[in-house]
PDB file of C-alpha atoms in Angstrom:
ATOM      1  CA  UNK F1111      99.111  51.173  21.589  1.00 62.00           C
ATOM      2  CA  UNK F1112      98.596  50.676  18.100  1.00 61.00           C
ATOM      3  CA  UNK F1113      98.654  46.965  18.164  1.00 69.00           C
ATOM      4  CA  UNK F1114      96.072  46.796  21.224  1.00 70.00           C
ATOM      5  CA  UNK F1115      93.764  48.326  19.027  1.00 67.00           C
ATOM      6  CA  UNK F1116      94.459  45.860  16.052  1.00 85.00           C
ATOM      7  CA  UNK F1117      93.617  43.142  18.632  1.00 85.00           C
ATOM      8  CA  UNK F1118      90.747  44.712  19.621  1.00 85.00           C
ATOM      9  CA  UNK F1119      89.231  45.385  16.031  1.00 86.00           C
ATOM     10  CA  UNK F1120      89.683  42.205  15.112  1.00 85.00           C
ATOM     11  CA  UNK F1121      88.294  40.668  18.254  1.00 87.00           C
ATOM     12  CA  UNK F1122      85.078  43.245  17.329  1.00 86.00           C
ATOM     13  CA  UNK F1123      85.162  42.032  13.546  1.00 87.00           C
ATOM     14  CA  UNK F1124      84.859  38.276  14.442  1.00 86.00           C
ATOM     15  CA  UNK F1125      81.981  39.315  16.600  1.00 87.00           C
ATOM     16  CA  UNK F1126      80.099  40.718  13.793  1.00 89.00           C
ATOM     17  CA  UNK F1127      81.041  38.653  11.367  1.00 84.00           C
ATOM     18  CA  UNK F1128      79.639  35.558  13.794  1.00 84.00           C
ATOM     19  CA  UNK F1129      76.264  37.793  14.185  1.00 82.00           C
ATOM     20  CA  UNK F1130      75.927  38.440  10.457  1.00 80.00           C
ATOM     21  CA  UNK F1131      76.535  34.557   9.876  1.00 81.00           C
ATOM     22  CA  UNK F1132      73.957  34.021  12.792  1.00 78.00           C
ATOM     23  CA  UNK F1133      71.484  36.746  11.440  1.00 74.00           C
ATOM     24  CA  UNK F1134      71.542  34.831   7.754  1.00 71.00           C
ATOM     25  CA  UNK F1135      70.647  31.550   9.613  1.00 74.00           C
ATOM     26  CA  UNK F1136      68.083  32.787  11.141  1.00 69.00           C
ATOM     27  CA  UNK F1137      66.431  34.600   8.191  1.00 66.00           C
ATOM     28  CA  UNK F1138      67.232  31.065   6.134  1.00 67.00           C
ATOM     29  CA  UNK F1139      65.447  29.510   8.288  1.00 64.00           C
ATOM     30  CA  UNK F1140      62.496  32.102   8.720  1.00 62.00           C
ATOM     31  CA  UNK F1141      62.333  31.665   4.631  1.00 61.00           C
ATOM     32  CA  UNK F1142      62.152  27.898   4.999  1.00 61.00           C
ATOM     33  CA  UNK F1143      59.083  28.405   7.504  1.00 56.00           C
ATOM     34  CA  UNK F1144      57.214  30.401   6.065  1.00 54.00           C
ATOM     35  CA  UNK F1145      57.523  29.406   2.463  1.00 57.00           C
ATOM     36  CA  UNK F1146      54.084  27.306   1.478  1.00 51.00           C
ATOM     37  CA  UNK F1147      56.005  25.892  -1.735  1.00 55.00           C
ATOM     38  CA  UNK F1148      54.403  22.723  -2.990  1.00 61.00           C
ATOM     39  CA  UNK F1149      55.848  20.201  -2.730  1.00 69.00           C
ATOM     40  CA  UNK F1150      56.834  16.603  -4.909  1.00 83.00           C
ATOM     41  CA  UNK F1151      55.222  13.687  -4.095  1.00 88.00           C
ATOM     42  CA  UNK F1152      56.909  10.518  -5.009  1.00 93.00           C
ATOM     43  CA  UNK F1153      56.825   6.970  -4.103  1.00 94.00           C
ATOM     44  CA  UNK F1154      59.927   6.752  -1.831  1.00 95.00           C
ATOM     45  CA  UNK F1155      61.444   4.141   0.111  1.00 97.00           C
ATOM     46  CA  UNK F1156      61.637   5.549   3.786  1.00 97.00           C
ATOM     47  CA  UNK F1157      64.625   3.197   4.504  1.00 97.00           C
ATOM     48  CA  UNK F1158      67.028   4.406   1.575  1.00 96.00           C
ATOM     49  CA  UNK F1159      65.953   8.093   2.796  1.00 96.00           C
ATOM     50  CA  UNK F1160      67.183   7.522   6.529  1.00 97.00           C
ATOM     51  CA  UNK F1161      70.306   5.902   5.392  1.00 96.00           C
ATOM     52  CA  UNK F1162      71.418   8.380   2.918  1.00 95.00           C
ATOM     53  CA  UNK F1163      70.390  11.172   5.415  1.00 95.00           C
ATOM     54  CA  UNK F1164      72.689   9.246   8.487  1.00 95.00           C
ATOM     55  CA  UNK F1165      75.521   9.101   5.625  1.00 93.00           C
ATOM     56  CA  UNK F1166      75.437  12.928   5.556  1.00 90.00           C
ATOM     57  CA  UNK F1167      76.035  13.243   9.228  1.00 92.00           C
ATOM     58  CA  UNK F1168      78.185  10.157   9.636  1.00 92.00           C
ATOM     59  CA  UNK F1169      81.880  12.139  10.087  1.00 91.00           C
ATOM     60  CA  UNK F1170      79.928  14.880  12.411  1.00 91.00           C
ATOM     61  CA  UNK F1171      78.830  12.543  14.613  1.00 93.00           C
ATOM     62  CA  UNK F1172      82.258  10.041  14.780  1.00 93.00           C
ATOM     63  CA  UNK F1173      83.940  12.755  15.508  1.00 92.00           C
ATOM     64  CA  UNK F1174      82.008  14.046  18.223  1.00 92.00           C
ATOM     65  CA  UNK F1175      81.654  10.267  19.759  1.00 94.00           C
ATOM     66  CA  UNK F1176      78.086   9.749  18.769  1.00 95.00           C
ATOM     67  CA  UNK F1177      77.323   6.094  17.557  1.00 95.00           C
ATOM     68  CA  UNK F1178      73.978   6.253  15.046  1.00 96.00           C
ATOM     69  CA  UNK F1179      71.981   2.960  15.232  1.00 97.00           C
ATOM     70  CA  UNK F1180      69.963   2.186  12.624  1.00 96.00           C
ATOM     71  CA  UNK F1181      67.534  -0.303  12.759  1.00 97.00           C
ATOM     72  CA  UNK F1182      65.166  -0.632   9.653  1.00 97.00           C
ATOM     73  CA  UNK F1183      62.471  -2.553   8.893  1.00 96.00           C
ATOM     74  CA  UNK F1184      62.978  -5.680   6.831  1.00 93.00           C
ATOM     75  CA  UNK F1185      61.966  -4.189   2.983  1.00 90.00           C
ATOM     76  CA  UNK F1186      61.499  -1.375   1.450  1.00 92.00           C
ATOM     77  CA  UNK F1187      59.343   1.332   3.187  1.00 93.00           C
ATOM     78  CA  UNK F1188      57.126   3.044   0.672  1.00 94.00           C
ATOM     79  CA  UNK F1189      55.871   6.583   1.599  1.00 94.00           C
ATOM     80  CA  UNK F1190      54.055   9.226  -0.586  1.00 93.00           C
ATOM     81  CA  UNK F1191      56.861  12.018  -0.071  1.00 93.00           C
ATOM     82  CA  UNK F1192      59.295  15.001  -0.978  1.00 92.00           C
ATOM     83  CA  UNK F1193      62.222  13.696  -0.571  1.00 92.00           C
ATOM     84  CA  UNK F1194      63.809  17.050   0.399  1.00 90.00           C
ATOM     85  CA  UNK F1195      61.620  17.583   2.675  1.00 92.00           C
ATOM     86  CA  UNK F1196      61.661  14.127   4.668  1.00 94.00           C
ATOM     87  CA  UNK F1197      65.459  14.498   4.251  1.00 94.00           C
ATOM     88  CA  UNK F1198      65.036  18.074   6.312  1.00 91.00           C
ATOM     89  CA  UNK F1199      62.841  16.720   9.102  1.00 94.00           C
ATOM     90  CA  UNK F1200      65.410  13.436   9.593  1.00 96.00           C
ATOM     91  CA  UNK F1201      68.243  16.119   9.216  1.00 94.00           C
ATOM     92  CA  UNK F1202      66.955  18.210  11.932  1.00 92.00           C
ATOM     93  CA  UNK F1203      65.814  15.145  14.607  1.00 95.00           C
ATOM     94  CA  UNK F1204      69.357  14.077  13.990  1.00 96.00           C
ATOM     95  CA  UNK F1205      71.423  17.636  14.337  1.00 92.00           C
ATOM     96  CA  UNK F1206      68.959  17.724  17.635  1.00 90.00           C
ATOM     97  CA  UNK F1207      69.468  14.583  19.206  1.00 94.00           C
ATOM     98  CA  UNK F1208      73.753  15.087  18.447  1.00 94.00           C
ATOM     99  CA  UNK F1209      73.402  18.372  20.037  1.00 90.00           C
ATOM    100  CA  UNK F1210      71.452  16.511  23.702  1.00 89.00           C
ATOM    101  CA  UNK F1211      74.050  14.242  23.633  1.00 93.00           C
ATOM    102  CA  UNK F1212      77.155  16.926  23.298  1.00 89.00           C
ATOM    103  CA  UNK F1213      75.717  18.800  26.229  1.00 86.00           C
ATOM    104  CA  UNK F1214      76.408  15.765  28.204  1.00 84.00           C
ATOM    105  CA  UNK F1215      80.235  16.961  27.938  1.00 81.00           C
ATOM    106  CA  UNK F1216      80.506  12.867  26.585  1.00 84.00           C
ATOM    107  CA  UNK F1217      79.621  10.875  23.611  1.00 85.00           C
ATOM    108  CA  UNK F1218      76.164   9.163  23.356  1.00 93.00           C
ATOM    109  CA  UNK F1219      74.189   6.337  20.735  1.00 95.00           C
ATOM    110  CA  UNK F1220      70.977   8.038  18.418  1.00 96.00           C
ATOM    111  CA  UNK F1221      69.000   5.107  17.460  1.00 97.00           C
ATOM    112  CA  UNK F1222      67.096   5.191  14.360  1.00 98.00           C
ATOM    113  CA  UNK F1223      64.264   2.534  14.012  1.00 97.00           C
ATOM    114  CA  UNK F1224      61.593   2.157  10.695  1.00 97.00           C
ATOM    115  CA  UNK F1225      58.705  -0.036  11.417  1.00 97.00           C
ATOM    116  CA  UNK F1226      55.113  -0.323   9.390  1.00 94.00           C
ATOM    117  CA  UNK F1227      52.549   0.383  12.343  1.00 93.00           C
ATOM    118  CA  UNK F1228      48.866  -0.774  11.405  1.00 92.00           C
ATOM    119  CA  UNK F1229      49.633   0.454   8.039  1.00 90.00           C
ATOM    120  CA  UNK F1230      51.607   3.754   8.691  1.00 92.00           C
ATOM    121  CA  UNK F1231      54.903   4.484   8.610  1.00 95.00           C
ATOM    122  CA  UNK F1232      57.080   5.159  11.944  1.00 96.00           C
ATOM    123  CA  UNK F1233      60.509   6.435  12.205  1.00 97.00           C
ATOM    124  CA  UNK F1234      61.757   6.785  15.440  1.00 97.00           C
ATOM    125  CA  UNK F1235      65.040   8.771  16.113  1.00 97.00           C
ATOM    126  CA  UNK F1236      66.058   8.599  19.899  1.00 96.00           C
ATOM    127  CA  UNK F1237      69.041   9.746  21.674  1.00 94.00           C
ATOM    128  CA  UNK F1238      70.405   8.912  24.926  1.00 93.00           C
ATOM    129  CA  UNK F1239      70.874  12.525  26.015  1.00 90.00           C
ATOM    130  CA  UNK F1240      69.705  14.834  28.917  1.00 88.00           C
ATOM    131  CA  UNK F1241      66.002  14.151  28.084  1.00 85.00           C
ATOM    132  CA  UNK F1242      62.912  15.827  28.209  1.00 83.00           C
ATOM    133  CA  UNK F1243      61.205  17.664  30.780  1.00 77.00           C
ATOM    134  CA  UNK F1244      57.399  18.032  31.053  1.00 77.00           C
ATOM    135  CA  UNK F1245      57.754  21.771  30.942  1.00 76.00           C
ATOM    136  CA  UNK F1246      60.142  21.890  27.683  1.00 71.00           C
ATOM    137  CA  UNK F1247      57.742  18.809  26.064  1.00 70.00           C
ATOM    138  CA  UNK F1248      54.824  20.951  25.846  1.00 75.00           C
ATOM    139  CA  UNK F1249      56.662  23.559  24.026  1.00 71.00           C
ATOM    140  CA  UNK F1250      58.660  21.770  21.348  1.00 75.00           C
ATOM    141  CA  UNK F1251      57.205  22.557  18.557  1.00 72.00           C
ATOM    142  CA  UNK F1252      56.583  26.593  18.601  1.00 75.00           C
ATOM    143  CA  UNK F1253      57.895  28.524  16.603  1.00 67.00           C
ATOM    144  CA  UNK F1254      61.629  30.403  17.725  1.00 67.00           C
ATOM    145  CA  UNK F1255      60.953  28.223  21.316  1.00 57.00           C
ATOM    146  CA  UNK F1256      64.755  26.640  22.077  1.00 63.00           C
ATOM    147  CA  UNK F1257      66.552  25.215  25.048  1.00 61.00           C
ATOM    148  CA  UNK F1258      69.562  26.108  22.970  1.00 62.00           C
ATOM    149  CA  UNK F1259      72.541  29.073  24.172  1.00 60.00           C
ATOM    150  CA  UNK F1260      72.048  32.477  22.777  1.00 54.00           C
ATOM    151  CA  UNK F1261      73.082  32.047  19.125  1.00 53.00           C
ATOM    152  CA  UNK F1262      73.356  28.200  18.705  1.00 62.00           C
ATOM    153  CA  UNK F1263      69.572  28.090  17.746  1.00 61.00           C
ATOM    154  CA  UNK F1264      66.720  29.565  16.129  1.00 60.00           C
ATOM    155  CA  UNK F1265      63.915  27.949  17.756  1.00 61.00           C
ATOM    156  CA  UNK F1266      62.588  26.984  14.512  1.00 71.00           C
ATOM    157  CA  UNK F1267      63.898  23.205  13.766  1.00 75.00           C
ATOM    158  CA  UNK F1268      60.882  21.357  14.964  1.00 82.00           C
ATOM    159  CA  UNK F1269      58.200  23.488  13.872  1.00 85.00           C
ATOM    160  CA  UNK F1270      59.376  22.926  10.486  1.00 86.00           C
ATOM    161  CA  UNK F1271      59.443  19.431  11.255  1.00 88.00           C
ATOM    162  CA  UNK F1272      55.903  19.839  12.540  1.00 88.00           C
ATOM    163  CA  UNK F1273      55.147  21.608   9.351  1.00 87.00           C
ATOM    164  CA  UNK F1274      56.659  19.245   6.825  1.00 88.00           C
ATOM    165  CA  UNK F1275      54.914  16.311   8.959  1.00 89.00           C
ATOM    166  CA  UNK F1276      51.426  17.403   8.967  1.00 89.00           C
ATOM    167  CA  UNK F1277      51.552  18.797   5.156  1.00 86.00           C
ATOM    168  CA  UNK F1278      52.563  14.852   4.474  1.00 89.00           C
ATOM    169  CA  UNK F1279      48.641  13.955   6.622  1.00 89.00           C
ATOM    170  CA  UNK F1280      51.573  12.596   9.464  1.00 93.00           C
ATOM    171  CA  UNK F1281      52.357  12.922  13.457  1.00 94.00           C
ATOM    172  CA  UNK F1282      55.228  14.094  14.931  1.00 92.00           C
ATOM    173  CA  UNK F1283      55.536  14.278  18.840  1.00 90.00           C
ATOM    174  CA  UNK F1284      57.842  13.579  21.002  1.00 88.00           C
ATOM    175  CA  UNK F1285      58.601  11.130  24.534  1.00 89.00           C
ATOM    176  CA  UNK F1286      61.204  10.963  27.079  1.00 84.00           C
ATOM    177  CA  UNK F1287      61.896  12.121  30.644  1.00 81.00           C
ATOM    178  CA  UNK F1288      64.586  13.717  32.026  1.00 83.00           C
ATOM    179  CA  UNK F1289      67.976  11.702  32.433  1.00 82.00           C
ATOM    180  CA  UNK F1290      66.563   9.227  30.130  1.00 85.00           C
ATOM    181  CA  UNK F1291      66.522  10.537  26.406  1.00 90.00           C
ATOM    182  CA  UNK F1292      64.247  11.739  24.167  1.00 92.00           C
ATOM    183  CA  UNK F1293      62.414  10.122  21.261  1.00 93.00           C
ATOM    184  CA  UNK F1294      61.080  12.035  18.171  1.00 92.00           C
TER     185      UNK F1294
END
């Protein structure tokens, strides 16, 4: 039947057409890791960077039932930064933490807290998702590593974060058990 194989085409179209999209992701992303571009320092206020990075996500997350916290310190925040690039990391903790809390099947809270710690800068972004186990911890930051389904991830998220962090002389790790969160 001529219109059983229409169906069928187009079912096998979508499929590539998802891969190809998937493929160019991944290849994005493998361009994004591996480029050693250098980067723009700037005095930047880490406040003004989370908030404008939250207002990107904002409709994502309302619609999917996810309340975003912020809590900032008092004052600007000054870092010596690319922009972009802090943008990217806070971009990726957030995308994370939204996708922990949708695999709950329910809508969750990310919290996002500045503070000045003996003369550093912290930002905290925590989620109240499935958590952390020891065995997943340890691995978080390798490259193409991911708890994710078969085509929702690349693996490659936090080692860019890890990347981005330690060209900027920071830290990035992360705490939280299972059933209680995690905390980037």
């Amino acid at each position: 039947d001529e219109e059983d194989l229409d169906e069928e085409l187009a079912r096998d179209l979508s499929k590539i057409h998802g891969q190809a999209e998937r493929a160019a992701r991944i290849v994005q992303n493998l361009l994004v890791f591996a480029r050693q571009q250098q980067f723009r320092r700037e005095l930047l206020d880490m406040n003004e960077v989370i908030e404008r990075t939250v207002e990107l996500r904002a409709y994502q997350l309302r619609v999917s039932n996810v309340q975003v916290h912020q809590r900032l310190a008092e004052g600007p925040l000054g870092v010596l930064a690319d922009a972009s690039q802090m943008q990217q990391v806070l971009l990726n903790l957030i995308n994370n933490a939204h996708d922990a809390i949708k695999s709950t099947g329910a809508g969750g809270n990310i919290t996002i807290t500045s503070r000045l710690v003996s003369g550093m800068v912290q930002v905290r972004v925590s989620d109240d998702g499935p958590g952390l186990p020891p065995e997943v911890r340890k691995h978080l930051f390798e490259p193409f590593y991911t708890t994710k389904e078969v085509g929702k991830g690349t693996g490659l998220g936090l080692s860019i974060c890890f990347g981005i962090i330690s060209q900027h002389e920071g830290r990035i790790w992360a705490e939280g058990e299972p059933g209680s969160g995690a905390t980037f």
